[in-house]
mmCIF file of C-alpha atoms and ligand atoms in Angstrom:
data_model
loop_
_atom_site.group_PDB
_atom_site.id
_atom_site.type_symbol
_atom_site.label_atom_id
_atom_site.label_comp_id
_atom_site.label_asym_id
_atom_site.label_seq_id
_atom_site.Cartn_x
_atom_site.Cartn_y
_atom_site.Cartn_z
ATOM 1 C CA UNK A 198 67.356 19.109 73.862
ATOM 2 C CA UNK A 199 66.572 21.376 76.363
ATOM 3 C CA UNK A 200 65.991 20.466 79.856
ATOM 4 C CA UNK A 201 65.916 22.104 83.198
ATOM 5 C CA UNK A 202 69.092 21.532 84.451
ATOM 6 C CA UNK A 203 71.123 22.357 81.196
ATOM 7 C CA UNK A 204 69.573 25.934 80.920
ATOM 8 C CA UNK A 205 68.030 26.657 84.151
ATOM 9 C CA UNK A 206 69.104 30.426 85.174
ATOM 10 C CA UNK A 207 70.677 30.927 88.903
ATOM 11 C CA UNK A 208 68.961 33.467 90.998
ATOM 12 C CA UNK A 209 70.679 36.535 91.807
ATOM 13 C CA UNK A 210 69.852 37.573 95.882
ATOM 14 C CA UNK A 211 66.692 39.806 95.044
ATOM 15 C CA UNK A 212 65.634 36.984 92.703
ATOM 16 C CA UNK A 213 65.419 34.693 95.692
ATOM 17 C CA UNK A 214 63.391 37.647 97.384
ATOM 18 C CA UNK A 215 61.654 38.157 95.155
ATOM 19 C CA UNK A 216 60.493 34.645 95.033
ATOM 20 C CA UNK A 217 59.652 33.592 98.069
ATOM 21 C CA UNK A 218 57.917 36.809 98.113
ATOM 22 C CA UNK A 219 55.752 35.477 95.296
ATOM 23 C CA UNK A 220 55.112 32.219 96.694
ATOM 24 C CA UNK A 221 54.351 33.443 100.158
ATOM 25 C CA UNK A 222 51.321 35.954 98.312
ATOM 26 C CA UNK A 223 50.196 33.060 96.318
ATOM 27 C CA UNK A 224 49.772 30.773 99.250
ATOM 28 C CA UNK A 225 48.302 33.306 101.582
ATOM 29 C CA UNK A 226 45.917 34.090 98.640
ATOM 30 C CA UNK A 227 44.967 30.224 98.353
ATOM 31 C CA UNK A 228 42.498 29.819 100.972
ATOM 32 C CA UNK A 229 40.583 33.254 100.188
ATOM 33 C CA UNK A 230 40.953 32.003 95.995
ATOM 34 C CA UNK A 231 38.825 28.642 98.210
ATOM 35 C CA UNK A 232 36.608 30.440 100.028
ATOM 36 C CA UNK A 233 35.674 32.789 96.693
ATOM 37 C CA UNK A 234 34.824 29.818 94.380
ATOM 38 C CA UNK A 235 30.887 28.854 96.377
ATOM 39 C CA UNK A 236 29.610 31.884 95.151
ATOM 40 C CA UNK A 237 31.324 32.023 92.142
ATOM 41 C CA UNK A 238 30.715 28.614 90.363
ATOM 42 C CA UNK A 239 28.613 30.278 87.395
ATOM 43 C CA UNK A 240 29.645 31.534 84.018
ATOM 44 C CA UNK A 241 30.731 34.635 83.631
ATOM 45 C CA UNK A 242 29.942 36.904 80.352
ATOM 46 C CA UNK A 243 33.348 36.771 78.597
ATOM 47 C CA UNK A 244 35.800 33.796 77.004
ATOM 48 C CA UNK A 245 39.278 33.717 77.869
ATOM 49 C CA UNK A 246 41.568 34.450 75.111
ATOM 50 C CA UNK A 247 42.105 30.529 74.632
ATOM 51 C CA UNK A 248 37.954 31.248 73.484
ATOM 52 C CA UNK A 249 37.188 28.883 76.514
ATOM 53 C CA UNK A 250 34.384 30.114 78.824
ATOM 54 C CA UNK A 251 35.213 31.834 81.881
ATOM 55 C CA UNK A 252 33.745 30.796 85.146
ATOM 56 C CA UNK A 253 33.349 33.922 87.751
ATOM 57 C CA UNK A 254 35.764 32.101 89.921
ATOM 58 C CA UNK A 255 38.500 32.175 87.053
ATOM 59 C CA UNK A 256 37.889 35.807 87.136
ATOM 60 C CA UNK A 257 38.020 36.343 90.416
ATOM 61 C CA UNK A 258 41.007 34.510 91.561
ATOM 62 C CA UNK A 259 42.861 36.188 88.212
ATOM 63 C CA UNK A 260 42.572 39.894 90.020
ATOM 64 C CA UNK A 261 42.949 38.838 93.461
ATOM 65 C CA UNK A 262 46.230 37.283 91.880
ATOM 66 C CA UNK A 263 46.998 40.376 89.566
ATOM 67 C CA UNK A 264 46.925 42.331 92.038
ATOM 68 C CA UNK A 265 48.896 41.026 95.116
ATOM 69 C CA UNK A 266 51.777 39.968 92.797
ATOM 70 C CA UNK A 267 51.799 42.944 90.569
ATOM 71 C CA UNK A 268 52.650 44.677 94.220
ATOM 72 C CA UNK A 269 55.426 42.964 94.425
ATOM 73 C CA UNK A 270 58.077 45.563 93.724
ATOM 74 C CA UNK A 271 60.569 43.070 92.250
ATOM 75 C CA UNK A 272 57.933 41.917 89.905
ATOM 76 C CA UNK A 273 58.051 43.546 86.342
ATOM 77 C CA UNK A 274 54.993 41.673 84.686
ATOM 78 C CA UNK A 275 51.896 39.604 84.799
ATOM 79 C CA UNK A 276 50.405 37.322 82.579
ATOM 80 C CA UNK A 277 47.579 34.710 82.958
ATOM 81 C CA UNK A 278 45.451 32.817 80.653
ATOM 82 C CA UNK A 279 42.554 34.980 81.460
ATOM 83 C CA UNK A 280 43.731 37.984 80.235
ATOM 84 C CA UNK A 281 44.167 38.728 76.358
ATOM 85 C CA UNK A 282 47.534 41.127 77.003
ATOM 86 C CA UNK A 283 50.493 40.768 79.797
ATOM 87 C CA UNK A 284 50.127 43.398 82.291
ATOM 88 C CA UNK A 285 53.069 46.319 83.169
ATOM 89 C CA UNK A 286 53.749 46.321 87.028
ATOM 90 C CA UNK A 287 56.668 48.259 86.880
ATOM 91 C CA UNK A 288 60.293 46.135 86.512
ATOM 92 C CA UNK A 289 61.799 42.910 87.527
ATOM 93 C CA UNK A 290 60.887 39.141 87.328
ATOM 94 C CA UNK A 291 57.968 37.806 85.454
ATOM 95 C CA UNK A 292 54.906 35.927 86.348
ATOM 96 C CA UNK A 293 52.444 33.928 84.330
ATOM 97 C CA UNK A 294 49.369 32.094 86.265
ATOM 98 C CA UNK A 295 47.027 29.743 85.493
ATOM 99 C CA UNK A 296 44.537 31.264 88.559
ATOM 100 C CA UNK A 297 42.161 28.176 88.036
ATOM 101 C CA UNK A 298 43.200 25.299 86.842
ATOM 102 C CA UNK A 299 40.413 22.729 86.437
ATOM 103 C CA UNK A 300 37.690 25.393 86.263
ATOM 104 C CA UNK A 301 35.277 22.819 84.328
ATOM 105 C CA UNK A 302 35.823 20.830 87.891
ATOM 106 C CA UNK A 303 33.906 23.373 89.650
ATOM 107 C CA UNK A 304 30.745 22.335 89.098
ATOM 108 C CA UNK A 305 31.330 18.715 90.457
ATOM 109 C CA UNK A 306 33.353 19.850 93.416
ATOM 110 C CA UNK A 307 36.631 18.431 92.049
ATOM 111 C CA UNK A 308 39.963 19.102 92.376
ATOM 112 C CA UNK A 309 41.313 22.677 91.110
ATOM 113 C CA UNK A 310 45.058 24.045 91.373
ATOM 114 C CA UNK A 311 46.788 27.812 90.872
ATOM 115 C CA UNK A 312 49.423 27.561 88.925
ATOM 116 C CA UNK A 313 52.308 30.032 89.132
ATOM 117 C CA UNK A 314 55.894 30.233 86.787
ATOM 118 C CA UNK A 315 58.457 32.786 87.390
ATOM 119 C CA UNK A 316 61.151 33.852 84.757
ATOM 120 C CA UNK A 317 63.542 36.130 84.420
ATOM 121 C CA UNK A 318 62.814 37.570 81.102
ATOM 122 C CA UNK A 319 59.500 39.724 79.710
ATOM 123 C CA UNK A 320 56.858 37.067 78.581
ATOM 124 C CA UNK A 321 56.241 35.396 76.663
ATOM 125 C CA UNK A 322 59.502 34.022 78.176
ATOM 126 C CA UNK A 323 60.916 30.242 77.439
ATOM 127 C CA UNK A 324 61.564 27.287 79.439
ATOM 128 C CA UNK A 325 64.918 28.344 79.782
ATOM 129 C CA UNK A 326 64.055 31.400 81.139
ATOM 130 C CA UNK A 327 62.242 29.502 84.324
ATOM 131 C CA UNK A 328 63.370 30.083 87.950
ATOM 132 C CA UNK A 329 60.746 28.747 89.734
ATOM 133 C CA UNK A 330 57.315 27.738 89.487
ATOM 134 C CA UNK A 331 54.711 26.353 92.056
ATOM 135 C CA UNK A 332 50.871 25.152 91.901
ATOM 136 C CA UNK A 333 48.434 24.970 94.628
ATOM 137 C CA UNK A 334 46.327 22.308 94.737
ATOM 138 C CA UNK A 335 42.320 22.400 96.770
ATOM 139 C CA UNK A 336 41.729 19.004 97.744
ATOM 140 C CA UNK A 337 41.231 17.583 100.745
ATOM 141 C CA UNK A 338 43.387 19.777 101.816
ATOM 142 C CA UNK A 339 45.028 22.724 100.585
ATOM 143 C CA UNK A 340 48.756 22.204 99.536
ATOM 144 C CA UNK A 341 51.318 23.967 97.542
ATOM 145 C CA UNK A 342 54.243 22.657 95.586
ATOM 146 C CA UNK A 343 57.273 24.767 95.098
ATOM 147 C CA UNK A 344 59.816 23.894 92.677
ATOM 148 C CA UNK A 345 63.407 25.992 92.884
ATOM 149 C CA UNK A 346 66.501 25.584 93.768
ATOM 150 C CA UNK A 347 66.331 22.113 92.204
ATOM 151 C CA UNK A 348 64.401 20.758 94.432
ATOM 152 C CA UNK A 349 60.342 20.302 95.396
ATOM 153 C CA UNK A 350 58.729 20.667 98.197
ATOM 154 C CA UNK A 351 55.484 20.305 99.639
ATOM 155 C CA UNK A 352 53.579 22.828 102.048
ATOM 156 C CA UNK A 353 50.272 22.661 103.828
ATOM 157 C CA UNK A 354 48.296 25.708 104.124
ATOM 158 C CA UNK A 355 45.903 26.453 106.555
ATOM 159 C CA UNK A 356 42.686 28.274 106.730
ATOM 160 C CA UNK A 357 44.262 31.182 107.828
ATOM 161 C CA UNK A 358 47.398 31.801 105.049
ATOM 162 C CA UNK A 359 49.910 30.035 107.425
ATOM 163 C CA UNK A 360 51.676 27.287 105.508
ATOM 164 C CA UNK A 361 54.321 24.768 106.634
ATOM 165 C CA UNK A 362 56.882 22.726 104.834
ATOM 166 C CA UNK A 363 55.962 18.808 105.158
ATOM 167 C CA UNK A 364 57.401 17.145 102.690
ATOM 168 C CA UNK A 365 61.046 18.188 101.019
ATOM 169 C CA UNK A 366 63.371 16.599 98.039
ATOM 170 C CA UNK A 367 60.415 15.435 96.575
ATOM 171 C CA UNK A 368 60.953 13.015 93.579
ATOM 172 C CA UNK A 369 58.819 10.701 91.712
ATOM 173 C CA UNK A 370 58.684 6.814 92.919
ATOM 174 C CA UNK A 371 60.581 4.778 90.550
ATOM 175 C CA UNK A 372 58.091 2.203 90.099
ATOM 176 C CA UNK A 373 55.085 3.824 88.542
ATOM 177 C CA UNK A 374 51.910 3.100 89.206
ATOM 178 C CA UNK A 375 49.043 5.435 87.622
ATOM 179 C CA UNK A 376 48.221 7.016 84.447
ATOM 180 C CA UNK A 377 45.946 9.934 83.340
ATOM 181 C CA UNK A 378 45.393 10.678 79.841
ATOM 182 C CA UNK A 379 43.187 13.589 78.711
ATOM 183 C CA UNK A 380 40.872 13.996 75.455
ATOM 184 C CA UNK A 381 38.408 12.116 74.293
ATOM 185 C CA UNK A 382 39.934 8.955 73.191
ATOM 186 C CA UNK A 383 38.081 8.405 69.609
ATOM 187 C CA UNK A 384 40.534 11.749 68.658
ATOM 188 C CA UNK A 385 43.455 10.362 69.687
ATOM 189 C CA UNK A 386 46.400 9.891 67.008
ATOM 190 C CA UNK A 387 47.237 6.037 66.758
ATOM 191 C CA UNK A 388 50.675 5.948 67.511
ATOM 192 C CA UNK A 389 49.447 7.690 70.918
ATOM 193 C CA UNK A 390 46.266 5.245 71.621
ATOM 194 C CA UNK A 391 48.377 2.232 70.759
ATOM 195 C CA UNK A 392 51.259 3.828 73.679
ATOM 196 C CA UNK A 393 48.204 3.999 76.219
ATOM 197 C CA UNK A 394 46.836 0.657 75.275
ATOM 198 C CA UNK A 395 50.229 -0.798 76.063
ATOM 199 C CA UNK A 396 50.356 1.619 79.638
ATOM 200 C CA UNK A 397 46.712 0.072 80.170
ATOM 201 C CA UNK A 398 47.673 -3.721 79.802
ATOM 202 C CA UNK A 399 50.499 -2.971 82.371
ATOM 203 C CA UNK A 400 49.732 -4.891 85.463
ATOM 204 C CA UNK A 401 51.103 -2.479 87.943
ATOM 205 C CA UNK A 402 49.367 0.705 86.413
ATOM 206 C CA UNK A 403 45.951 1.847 87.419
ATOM 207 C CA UNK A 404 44.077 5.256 85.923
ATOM 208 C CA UNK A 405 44.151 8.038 87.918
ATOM 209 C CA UNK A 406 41.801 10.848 85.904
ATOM 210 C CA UNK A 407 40.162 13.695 87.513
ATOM 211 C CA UNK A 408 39.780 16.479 84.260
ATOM 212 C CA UNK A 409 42.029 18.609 86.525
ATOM 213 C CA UNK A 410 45.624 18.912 85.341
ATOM 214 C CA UNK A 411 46.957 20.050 88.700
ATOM 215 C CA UNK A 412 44.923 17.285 90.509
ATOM 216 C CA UNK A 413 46.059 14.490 87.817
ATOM 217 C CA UNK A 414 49.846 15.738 87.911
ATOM 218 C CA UNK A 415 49.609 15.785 91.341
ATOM 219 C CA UNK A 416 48.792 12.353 91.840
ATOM 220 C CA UNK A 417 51.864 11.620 89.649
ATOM 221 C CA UNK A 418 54.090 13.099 91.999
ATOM 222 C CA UNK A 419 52.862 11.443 94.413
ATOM 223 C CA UNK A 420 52.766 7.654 92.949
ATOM 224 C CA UNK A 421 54.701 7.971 89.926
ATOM 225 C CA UNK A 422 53.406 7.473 86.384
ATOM 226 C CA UNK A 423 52.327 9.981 83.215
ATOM 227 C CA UNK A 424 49.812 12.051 83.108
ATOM 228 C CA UNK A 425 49.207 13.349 79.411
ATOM 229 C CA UNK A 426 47.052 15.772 77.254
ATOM 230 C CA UNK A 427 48.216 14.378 73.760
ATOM 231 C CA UNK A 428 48.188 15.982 70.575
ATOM 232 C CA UNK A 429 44.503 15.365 69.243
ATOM 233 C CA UNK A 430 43.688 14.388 65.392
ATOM 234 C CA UNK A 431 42.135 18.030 65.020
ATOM 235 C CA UNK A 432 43.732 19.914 67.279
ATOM 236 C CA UNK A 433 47.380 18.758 66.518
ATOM 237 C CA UNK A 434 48.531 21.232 69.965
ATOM 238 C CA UNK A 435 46.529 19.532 72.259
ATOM 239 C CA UNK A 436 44.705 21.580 74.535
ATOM 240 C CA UNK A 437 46.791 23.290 77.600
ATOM 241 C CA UNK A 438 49.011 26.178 77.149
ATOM 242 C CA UNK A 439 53.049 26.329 76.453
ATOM 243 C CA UNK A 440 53.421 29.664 79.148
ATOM 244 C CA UNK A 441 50.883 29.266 81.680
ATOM 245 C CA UNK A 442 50.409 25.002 82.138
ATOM 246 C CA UNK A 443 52.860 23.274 79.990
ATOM 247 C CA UNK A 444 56.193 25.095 81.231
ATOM 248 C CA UNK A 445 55.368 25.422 84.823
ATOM 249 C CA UNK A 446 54.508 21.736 85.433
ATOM 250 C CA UNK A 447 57.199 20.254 83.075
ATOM 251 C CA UNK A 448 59.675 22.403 84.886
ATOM 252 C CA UNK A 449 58.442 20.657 88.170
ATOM 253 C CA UNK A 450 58.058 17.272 87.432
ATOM 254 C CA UNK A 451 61.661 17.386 85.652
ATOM 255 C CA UNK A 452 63.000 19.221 89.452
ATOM 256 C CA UNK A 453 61.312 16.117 90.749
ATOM 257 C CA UNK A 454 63.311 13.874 88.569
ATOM 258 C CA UNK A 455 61.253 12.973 85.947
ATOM 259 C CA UNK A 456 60.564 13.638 82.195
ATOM 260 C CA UNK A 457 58.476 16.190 80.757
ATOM 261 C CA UNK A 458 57.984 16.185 76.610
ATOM 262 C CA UNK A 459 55.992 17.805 73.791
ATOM 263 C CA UNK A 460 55.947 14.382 72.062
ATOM 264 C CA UNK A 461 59.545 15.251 70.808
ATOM 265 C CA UNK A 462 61.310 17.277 73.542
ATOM 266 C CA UNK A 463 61.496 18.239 76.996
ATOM 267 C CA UNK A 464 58.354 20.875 77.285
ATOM 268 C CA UNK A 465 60.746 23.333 78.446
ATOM 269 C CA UNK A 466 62.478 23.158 75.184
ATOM 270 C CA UNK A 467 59.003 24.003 73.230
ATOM 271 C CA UNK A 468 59.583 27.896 71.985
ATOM 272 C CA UNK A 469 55.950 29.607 70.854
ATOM 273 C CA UNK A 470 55.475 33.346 70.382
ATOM 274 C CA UNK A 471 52.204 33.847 70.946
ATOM 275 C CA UNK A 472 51.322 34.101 74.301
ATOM 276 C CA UNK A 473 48.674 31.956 74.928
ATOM 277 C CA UNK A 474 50.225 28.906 72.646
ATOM 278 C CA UNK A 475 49.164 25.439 73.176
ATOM 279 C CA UNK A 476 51.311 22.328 73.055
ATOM 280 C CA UNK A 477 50.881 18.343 74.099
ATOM 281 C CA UNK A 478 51.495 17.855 77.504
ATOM 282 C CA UNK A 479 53.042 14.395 78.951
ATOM 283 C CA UNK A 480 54.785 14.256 82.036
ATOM 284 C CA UNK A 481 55.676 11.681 84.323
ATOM 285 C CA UNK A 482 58.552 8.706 84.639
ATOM 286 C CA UNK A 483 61.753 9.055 82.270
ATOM 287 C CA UNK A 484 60.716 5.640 81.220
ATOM 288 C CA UNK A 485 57.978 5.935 79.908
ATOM 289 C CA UNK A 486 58.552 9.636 78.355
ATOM 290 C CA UNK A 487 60.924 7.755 76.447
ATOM 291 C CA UNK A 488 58.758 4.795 75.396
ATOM 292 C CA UNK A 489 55.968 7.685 74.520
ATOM 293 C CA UNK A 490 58.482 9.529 72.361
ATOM 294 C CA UNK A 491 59.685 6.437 70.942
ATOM 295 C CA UNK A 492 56.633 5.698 69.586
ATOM 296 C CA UNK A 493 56.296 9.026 67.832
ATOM 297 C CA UNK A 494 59.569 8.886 66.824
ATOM 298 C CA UNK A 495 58.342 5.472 64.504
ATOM 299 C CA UNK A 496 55.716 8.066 63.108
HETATM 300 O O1 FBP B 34 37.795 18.651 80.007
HETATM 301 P P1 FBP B 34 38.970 17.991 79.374
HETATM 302 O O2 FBP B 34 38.993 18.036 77.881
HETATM 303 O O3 FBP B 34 39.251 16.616 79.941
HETATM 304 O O4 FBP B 34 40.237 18.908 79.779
HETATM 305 C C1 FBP B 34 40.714 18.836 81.088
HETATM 306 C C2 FBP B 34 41.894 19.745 81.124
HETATM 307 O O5 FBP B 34 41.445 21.077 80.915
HETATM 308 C C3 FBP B 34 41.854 21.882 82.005
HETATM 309 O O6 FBP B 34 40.786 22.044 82.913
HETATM 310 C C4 FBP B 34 42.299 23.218 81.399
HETATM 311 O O7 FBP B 34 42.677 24.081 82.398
HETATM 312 P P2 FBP B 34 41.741 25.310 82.803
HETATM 313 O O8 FBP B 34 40.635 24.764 83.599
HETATM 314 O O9 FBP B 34 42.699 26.166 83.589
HETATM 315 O O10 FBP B 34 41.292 25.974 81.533
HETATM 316 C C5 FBP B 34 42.989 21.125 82.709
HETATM 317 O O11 FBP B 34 43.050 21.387 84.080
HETATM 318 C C6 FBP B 34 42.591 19.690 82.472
HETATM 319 O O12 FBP B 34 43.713 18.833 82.408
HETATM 320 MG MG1 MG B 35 44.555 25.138 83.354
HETATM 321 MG MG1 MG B 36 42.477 28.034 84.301
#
């Protein structure tokens, strides 16, 4: 089984450029992505290639983001779930982005995130091609989470692009305490709705559910717990995609020393090769990855 630390590749010197590079665009971009959604919170006339519709701000924040990074001379391509076809910027690492994440939160003035993965292979790459990967979250306040080197950290970023490091070594608390579970739970499988029954009548563990992965995972970083979009009766995949949602985070919550899984195996183990693949997402405490994929493991 696949996980981050057995295959994760090392970074060669212009890698590391080349990364920090990436994440300094993305969180400069962040608050004019913020300031772009008021005017943008309408539909706009096309699906995305997942045949969900696109909200102008998805739009939007996908060519502000194509852009800036594909200018990024170490960067070769660019993918995002908004776009049908990965895009040729010349040679180098790849990208893949998730430019809104929690567009259907838009409307309510929820959470959203930007999610970014880098690899160093032409997409659609594989969890074990993953050096890094990031995702900025607009709550409260704006903050971006960088996972490389084996470690996460935290940054603040201000109005004006300027971001700070404020919390480093980031791990997940060993005593969980929230849960987030996606889908609508009449299409559940069993063997998943009797898991979360037994996560609900746990004492110490409250829900935590926004409809915003980024927001949801976030929260799990922060308090510890599992945060799932689970394989659905007709849509066995679930809903999120392997290249653009499903790598990226598991990649980060397993640099933060937890689990991530696809029901079976670490989500950076899942191999698809169509771009915009779907798979189940669960994330959170090793624990209780392991009680989850016990109990598909009885199925
Ligand atoms: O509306 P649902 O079915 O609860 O789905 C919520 C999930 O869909 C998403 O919004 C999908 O992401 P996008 O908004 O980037 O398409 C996730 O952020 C979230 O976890
Ligand atoms: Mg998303
Ligand atoms: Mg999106």
């Amino acid at each position: 089984m696949a996980t981050k630390d057995e295959t994760n590749p090392t970074e060669t010197e212009s890698d590391e450029s080349t990364i920090t590079q990436i994440f300094d665009v993305v969180a400069r971009a962040a608050p004019e992505i913020r300031s772009g959604l008021p005017g943008r919170r309408i539909y706009a006339e096309e699906d995305n290639p997942s045949g969900e519709t696109q909200m102008e701000a998805d739009v939007y924040a996908d060519d502000l983001l194509c852009e800036r990074i594909g200018d990024i001379d170490g960067v070769g391509e660019y993918a995002s779930e908004e776009r049908p076809a990965v895009i040729d910027t010349g040679s180098g690492l790849s990208v893949c982005v998730d430019p809104l994440d929690g567009s259907s939160n838009l409307k309510p003035n929820n959470t959203m995130g930007t999610i970014v993965a880098v690899y160093d292979a032409p997409i659609p790459a594989t969890g074990a091609d993953m050096l890094a990967a990031a995702y900025v979250l607009y709550g409260a306040t704006t903050t971006m989470i960088v996972a490389r080197d084996d470690t996460v950290t935290e940054y603040v970023i201000q109005e004006d692009g300027e971001y700070e490091a404020v919390r480093e070594d980031i791990t997940l608390p060993d005593d969980p305490t929230v849960y987030g579970f996606g889908g609508r739970v009449p299409d559940w499988v069993e063997s998943f709705t009797e898991y979360a029954r037994d996560i609900e009548s746990d004492a110490s563990m409250k829900l935590r559910y926004g409809g915003s992965m980024i927001g949801d995972v976030n929260q799990i970083l922060t308090y510890g717990g599992i945060f799932a979009y689970p394989t659905l009766q007709d849509s066995p995949e679930g809903k999120l995609r392997v290249q653009f949602e499903g790598y990226p985070v598991g990649y980060i919550i397993e640099t933060a020393g937890g689990r991530s899984s696809d029901g079976e195996q670490s989500l950076l183990a899942v191999e698809k090769d169509e771009l915009h693949a779907r798979t189940p997402v669960y994330v959170g405490n090793e624990e209780l990855i392991e009680k989850l994929e016990a109990a598909f493991a009885e199925d």
